[in-house]
Coordinates of C-alpha atoms and ligand atoms in Angstrom, one line a residue:
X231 CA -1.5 -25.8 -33.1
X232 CA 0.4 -26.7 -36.0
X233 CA 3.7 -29.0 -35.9
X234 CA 7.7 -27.8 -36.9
X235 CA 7.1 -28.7 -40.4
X236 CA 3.7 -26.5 -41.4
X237 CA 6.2 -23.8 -39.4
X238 CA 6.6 -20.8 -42.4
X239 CA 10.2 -20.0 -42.0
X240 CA 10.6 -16.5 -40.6
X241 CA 11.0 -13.4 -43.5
X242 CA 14.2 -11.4 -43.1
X243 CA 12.2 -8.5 -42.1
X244 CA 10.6 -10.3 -39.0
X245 CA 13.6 -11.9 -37.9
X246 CA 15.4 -8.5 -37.6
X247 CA 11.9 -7.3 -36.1
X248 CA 12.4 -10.4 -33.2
X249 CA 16.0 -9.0 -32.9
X250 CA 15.9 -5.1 -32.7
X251 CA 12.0 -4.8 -31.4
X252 CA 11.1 -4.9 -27.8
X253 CA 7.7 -6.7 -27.2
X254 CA 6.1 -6.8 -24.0
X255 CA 4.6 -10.5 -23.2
X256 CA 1.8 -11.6 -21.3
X257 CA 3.1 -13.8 -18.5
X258 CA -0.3 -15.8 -18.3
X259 CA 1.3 -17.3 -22.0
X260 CA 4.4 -18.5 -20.5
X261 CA 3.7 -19.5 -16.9
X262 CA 4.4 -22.9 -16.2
X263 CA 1.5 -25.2 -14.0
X264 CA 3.9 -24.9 -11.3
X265 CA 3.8 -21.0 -11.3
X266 CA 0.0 -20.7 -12.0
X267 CA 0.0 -22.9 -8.5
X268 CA 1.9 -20.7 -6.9
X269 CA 0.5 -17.5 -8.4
X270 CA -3.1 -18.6 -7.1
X271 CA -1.4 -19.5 -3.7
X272 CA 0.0 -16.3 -3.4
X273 CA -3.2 -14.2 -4.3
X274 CA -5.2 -16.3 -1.7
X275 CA -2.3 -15.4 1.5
X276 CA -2.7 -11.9 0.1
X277 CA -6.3 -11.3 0.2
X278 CA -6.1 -12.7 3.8
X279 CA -3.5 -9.9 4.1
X280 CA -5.6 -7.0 2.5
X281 CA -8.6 -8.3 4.4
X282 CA -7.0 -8.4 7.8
X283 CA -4.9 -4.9 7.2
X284 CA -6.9 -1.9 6.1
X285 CA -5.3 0.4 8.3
X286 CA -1.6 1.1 8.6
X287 CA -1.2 -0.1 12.0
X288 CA -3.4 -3.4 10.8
X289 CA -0.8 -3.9 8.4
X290 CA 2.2 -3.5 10.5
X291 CA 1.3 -5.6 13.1
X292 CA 0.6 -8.4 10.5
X293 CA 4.3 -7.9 9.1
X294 CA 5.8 -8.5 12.9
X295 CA 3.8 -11.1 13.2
X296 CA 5.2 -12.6 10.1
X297 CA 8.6 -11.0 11.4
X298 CA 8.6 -12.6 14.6
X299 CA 7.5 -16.0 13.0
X300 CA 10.5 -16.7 10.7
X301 CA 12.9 -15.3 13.6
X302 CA 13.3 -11.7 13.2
X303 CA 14.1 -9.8 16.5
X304 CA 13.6 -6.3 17.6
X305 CA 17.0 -4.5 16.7
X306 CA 17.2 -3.7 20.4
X307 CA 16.3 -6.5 21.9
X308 CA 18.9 -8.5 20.0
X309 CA 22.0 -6.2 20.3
X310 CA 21.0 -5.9 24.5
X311 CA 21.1 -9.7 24.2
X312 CA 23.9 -10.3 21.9
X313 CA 25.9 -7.1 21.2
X314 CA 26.5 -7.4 17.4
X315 CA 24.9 -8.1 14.2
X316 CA 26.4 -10.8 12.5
X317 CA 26.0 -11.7 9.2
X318 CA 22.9 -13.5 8.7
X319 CA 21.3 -11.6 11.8
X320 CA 17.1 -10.7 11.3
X321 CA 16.2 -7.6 12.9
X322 CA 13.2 -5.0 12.7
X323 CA 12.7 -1.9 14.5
X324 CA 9.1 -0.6 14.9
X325 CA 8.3 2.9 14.3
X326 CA 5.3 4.1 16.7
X327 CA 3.6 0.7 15.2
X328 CA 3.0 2.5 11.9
X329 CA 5.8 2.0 10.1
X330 CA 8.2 -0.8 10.4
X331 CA 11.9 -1.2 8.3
X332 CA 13.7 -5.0 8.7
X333 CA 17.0 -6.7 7.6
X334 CA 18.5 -9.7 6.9
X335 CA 22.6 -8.7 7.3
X336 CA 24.3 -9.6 4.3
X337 CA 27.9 -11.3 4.5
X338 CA 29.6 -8.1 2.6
X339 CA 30.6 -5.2 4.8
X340 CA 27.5 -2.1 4.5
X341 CA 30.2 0.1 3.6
X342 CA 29.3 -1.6 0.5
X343 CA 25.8 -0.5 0.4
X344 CA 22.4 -2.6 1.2
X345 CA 19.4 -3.3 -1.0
X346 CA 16.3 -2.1 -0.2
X347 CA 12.2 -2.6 -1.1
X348 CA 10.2 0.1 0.3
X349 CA 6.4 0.2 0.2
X350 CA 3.9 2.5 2.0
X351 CA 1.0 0.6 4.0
X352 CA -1.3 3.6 4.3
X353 CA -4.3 3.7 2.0
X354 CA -6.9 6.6 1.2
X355 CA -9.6 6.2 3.6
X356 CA -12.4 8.7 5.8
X357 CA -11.2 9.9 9.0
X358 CA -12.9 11.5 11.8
X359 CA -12.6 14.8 13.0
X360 CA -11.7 15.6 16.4
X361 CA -15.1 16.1 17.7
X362 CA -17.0 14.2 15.3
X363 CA -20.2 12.9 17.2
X364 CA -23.7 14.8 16.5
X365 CA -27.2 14.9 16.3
X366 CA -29.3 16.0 13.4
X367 CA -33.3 15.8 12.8
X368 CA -33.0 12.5 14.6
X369 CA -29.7 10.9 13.5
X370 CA -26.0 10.4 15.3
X371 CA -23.6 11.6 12.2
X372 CA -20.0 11.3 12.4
X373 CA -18.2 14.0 11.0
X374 CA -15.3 13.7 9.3
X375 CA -11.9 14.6 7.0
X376 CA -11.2 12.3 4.3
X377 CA -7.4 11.1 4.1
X378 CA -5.6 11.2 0.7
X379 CA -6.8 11.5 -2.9
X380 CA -10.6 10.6 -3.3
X381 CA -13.3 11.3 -5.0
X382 CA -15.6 11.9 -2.5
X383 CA -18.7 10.6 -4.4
X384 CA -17.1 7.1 -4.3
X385 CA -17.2 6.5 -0.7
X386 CA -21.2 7.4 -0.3
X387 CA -23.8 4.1 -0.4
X388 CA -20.9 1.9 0.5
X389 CA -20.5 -0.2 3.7
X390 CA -18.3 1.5 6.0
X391 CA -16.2 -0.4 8.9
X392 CA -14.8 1.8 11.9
X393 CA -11.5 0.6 13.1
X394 CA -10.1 3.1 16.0
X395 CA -7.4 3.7 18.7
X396 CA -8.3 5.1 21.6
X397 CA -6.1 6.4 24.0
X398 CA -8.7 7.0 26.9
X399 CA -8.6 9.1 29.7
X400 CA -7.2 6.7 32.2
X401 CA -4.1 5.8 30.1
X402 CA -5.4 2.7 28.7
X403 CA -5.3 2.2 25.0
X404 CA -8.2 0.8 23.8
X405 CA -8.9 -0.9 19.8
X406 CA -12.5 -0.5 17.9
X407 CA -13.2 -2.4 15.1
X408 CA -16.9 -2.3 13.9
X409 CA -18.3 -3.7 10.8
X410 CA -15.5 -6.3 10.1
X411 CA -17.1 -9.6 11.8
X412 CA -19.8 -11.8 10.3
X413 CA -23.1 -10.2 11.9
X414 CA -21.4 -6.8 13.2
X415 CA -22.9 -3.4 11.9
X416 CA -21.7 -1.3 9.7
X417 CA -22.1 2.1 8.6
X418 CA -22.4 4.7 5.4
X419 CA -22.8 7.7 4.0
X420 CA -25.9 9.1 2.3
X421 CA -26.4 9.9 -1.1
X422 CA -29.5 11.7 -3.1
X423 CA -31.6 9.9 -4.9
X424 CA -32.1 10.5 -8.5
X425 CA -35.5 11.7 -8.1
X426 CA -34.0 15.1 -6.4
X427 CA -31.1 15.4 -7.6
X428 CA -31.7 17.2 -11.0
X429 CA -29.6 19.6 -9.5
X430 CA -26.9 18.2 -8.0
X431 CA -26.3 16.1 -11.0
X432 CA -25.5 19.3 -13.1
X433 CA -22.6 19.9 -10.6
X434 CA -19.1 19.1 -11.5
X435 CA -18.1 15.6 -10.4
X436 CA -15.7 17.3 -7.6
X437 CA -18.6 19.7 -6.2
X438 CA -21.4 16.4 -6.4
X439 CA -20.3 15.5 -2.9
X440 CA -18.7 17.6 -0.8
X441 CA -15.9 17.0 0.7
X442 CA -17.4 18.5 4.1
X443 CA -20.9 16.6 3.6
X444 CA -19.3 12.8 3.8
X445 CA -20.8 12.5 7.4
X446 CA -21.2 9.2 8.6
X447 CA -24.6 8.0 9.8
X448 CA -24.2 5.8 13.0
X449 CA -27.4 5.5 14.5
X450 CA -31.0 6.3 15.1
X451 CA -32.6 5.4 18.1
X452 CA -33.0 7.5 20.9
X453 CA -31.7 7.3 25.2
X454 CA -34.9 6.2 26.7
X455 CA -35.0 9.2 28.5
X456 CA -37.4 12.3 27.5
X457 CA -35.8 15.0 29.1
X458 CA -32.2 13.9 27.8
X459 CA -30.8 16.2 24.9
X460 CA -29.2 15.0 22.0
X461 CA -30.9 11.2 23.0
X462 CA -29.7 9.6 19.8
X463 CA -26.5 11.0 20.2
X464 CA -26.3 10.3 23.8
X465 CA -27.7 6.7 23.6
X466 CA -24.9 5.9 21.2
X467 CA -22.1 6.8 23.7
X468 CA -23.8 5.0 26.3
X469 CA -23.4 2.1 23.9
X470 CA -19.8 2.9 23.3
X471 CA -18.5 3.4 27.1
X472 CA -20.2 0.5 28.0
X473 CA -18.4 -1.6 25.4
X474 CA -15.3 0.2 25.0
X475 CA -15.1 2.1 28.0
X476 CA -15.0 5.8 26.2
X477 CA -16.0 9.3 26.4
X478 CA -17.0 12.0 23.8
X479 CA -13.6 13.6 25.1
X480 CA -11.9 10.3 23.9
X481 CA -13.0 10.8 20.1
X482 CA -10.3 14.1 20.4
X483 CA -7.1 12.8 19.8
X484 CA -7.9 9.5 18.7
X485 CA -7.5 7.8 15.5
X486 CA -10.5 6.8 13.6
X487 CA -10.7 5.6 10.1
X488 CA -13.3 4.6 8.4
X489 CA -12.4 1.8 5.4
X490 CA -14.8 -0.6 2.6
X491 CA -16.2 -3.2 5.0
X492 CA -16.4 -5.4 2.8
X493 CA -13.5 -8.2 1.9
X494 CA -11.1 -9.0 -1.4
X495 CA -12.9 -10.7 -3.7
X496 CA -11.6 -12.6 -7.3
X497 CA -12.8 -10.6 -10.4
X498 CA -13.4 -12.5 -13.4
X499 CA -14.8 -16.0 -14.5
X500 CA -11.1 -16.6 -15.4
X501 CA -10.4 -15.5 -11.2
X502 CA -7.2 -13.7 -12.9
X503 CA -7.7 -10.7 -10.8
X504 CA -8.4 -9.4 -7.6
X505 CA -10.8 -6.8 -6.8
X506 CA -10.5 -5.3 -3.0
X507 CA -9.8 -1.8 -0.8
X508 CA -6.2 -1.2 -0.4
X509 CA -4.3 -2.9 -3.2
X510 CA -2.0 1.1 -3.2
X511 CA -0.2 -0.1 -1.5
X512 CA -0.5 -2.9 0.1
X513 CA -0.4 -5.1 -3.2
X514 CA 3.6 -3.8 -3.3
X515 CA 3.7 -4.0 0.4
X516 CA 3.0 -7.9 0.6
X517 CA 5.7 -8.8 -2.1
X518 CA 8.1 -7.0 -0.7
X519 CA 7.5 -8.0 3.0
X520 CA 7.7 -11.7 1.3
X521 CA 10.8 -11.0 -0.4
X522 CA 11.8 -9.7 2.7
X523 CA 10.9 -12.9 4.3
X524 CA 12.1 -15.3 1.7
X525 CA 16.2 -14.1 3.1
X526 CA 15.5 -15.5 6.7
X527 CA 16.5 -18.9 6.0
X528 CA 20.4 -19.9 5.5
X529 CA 22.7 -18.6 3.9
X530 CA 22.9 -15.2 4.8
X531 CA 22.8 -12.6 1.5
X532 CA 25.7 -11.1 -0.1
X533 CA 24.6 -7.5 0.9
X534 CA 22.3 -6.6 3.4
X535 CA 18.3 -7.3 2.3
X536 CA 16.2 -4.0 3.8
X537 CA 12.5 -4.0 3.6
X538 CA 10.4 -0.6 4.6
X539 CA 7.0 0.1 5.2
X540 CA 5.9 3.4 5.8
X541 CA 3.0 5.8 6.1
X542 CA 1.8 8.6 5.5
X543 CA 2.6 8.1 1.9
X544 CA -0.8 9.2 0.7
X545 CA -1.0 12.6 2.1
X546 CA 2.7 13.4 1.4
X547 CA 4.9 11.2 3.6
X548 CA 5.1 13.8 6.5
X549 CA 5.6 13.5 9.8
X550 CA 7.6 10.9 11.9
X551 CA 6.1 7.6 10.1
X552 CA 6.6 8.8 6.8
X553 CA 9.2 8.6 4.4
X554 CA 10.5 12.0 4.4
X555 CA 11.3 11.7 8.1
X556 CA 15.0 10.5 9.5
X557 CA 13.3 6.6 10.2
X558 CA 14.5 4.8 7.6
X559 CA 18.4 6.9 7.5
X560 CA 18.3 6.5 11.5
X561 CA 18.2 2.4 11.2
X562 CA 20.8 2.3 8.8
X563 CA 23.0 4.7 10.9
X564 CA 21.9 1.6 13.7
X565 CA 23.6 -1.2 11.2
X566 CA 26.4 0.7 10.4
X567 CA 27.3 1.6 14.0
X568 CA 27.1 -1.9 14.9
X569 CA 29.1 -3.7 12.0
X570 CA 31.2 -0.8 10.8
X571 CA 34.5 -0.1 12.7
X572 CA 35.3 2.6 13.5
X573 CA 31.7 3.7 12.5
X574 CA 31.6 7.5 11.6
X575 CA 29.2 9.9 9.9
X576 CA 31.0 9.6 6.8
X577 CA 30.7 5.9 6.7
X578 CA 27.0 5.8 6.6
X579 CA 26.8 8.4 4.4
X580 CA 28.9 6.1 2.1
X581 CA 26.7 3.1 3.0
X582 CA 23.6 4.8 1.9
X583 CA 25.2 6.5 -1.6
X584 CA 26.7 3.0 -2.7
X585 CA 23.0 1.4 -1.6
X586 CA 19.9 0.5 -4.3
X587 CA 15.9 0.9 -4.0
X588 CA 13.0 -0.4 -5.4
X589 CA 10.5 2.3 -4.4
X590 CA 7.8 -0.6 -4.2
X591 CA 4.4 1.3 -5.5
X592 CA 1.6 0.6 -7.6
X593 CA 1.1 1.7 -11.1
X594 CA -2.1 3.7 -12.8
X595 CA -3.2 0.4 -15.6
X596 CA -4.2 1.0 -18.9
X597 CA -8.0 1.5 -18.6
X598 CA -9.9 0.9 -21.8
X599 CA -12.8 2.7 -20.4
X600 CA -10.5 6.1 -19.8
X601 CA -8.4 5.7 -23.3
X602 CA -8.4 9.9 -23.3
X603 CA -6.1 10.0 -20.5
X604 CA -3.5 7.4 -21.2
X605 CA -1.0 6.8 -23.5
X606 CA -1.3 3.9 -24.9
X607 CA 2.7 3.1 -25.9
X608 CA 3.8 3.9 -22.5
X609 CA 1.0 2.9 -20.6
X610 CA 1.3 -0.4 -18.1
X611 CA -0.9 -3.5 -19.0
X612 CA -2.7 -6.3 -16.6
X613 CA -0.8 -9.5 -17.1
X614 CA 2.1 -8.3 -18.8
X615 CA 4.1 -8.1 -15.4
X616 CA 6.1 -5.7 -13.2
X617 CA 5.9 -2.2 -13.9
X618 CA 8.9 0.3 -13.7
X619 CA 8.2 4.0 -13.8
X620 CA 11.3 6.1 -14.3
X621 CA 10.1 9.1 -13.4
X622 CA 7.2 10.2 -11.5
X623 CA 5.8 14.1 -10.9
X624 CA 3.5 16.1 -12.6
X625 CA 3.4 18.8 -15.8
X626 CA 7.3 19.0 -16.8
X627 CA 8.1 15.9 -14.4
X628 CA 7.9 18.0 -11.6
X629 CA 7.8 16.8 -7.7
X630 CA 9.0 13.4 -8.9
X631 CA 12.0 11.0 -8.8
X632 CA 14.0 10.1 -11.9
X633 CA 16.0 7.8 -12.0
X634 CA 19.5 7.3 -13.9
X635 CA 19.9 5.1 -17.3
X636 CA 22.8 3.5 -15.0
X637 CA 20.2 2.0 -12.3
X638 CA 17.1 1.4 -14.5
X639 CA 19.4 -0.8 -17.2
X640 CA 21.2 -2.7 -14.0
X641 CA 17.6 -3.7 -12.5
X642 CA 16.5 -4.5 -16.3
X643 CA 19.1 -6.6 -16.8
X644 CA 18.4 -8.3 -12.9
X645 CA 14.4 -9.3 -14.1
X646 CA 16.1 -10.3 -17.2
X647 CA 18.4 -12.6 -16.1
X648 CA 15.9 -14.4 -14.4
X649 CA 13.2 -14.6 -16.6
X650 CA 10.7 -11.8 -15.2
X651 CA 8.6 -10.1 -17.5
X652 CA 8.6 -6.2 -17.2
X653 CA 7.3 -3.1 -18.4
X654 CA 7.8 0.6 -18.1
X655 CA 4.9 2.8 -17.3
X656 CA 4.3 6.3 -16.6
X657 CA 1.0 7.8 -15.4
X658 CA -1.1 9.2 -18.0
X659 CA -0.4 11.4 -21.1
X660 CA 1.7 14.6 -20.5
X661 CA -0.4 17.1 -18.4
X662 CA -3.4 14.9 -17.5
X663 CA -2.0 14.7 -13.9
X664 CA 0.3 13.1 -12.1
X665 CA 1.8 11.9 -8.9
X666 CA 4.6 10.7 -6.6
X667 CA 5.6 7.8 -4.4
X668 CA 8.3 7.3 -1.1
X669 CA 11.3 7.6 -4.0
X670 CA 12.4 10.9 -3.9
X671 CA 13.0 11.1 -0.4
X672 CA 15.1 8.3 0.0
X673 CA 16.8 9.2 -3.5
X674 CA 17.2 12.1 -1.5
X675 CA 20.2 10.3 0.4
X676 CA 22.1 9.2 -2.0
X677 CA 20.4 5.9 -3.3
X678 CA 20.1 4.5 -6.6
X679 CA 16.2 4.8 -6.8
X680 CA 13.5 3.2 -9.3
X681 CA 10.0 2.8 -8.9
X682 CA 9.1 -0.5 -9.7
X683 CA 5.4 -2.0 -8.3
X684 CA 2.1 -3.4 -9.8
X685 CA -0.5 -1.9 -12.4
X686 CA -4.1 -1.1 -10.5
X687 CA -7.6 -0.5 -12.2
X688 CA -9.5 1.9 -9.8
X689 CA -7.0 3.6 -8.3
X690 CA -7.6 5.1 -4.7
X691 CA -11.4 3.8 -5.2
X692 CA -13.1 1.3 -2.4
X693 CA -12.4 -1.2 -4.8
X694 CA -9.3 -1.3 -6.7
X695 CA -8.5 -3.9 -8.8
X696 CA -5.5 -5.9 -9.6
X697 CA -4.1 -8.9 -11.7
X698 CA -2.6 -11.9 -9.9
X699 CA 0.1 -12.5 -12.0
X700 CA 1.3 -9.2 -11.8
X701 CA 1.4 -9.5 -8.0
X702 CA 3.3 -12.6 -8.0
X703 CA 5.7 -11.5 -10.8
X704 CA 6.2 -8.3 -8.8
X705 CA 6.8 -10.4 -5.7
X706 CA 9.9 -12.4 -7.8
X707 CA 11.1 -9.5 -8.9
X708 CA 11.9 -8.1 -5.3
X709 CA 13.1 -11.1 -4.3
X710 CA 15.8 -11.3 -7.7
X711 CA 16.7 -7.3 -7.1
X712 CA 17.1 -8.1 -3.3
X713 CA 19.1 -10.9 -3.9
X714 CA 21.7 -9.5 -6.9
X715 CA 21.6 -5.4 -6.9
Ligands
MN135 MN1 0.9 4.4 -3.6
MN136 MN1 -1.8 6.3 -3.7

């Protein structure tokens, strides 16, 4: 490193390069001791996170948890209690213990608007099918449907953990998880091996596996009892009602996923990243349930801080957990009602048009072992910080969000203003593909939406992988747009 005086003074040309040029740094460059301490504090809390939450309702009973822990209150709970929401007042509601949306009240009015995070916790993953338990040439398969975007071929030779709800036949609700614990079993599915597969291997990548051939082998051994049918099949639920209780009948309209059994892990000698199943979303849901969290102590916000979780996002956000139901539009109709006077229709409608969103999701990275499908200029990087995507969609920018100059300059200038590094990103060249996130549904009310989340190698894979300092520079940046927008 040289000192002031060996220092070449800077040509016209590059100073008017510093001042017109936008260059994306790399936070690692410019993080203090103090934030590398925190950045590697962060990661380890999170991997706890990813490692105790791989299903949706994992993950939102780990955010009430957290919730309850720095004084949040059910909304109902609290307004049976207290009657009003005062300014500084923490409140959740709990939607069917898949989704969840909190608030810190701010001391402004809502008719002002609120600022909102919103993340999905559901992640792709291998579902059951209703009557998934059978016998074949001596082995108990599961059957099953995977849930969102895979390719299949991924989830074969893997360990597989099942982690179920059961609502069984007396009423009771009973919870499975197999493969998670030091010393439990786990299970997989087959592949071929190379020796036969000279003809499977001249298949197209999304015919290799098929989708309706990722059965799930669960067990060999037979009921000791010769005259039995099905004995493998039959000695396994023997095992399972004497444990859990549970019929085949159960296995109809419960929930079973299947998920990576194995835990996060740090990539690199460097430990700058963080390999593990579940980083979309849950990456963007951790920072923004933090942010969340970091408006529970005194004083209360200026506007009201919202944080949202949903599911459902990966198969379209349908249904009454996912973002495109009334759930997140229903609780702020609750605030209003309760702090607005007189409340009316017109009122929340107002609320919700003068209100802002991150649409917290994660962002397809710049992989150098793909180049064909990205482009590199608007591409997002590890390391160089939180990515905003203003639009979203496929071919022509179709099915996505977009959101206006106004709103992406104002949350610019909010990372800005406190030292955040950012970058935009979009997913892939023109016409390579494509996708969408939670945004243009709540857009769809009136809200000033930008997507705004953390760059992921390995997207919907069992192992995705992130970069630390991207997860703690996204966290900061919820935290700076919850606090100022
Ligand atoms: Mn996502
Ligand atoms: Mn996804």
């Amino acid at each position: 490193m040289g000192n002031e005086a060996e220092k070449e003074p800077k040509t016209e040309g590059q100073a008017l390069a510093e001042k017109l040029c936008f260059e994306i740094k790399n936070c690692w460059d410019t993080a203090t001791g103090e934030t590398l301490r925190a950045v590697q504090q962060f990661a380890e809390q999170y991997k706890t996170f990813l490692d105790q939450g791989k299903t949706e309702r994992e993950c939102i009973k780990q955010a009430l948890d957290m919730l309850n822990k720095e004084g949040f209150t059910d909304i109902e709970t609290l307004l049976r209690e207290t009657g009003s929401l005062s300014p500084g007042a923490k409140v959740y509601q709990n939607i069917k213990g898949k989704s969840l949306i909190f608030a810190v009240i701010g001391t402004r009015p809502l008719s002002e608007g609120v600022n909102v995070v919103g993340a999905h916790v559901d992640s792709p993953r291998i579902d059951l099918k209703t009557n998934p338990l059978y016998e074949d040439t001596g082995f108990a398969l599961f059957d099953t449907h995977y849930y969102g975007g895979i390719k299949h071929y991924q989830w074969t030779t893997i360990p597989l953990a099942m982690h179920g709800v059961v609502i069984r036949k007396d009423g009771e609700k009973q919870e499975l998880c197999i493969g998670e614990d030091p010393g439990d079993p786990a299970f997989t599915i087959t592949d071929l091996l190379p020796h036969l597969a000279r003809e499977q291997m001249q298949k197209k990548a999304s015919e290799f596996v098929d989708g309706e051939d990722l059965n799930i082998l669960a067990g060999s051994r037979p009921y000791k009892d010769p005259k039995a049918k099905d004995r493998v099949k039959l000695n396994l639920l023997n095992l399972l009602h004497e444990k859990y209780g549970i019929l085949e009948e159960d296995f109809s309209g419960a929930e079973f996923e299947f998920v990576p059994a194995y835990k996060s892990q740090d990539i690199g000698i460097d430990r700058s990243m963080i390999g593990g199943y579940g980083h979309d979303d849950r990456s963007c849901a951790y920072a923004a349930l933090h942010a969340g969290l970091s408006f529970a102590v005194s004083p209360a916000p200026l506007k009201t801080v919202v944080g949202l979780l949903t599911d459902k996002e990966e198969i379209g956000s349908m249904g009454n957990t996912g973002a495109q139901s009334r759930i997140f539009e229903n609780f702020i109709a609750y605030l209003c009602s309760k702090t607005l006077v007189p409340y009316s229709e017109i009122a929340l409608r107002q609320c919700l048009g003068r209100s802002s969103m991150l649409s917290a999701d994660v962002n397809a990275a710049y992989d150098p072992n793909y180049e064909g499908v990205y482009d590199k200029k608007t591409a997002s990087y590890f390391g160089k910080g939180l990515v905003l995507s203003k639009y979203t969609g496929r071919g022509g920018k179709v099915g996505g969000s977009d959101a206006n100059a106004e709103f992406c300059q104002k949350v610019q200038g909010i990372l800005n203003k406190n030292n955040l590094r950012w970058q935009y990103g979009n997913l892939g060249k023109v016409d390579k593909g494509g996708g969408g996130t939670i945004a243009q549904f709540v857009a769809n009310l009136g809200l000033d939406v930008l997507d705004c989340g953390i760059p992921v190698l390995s997207m919907h894979s069992p192992f995705e992988v992130i970069s630390k300092i991207d997860l703690y520079t996204t966290y900061q940046g919820y935290i700076a747009f919850l606090r100022e927008a």
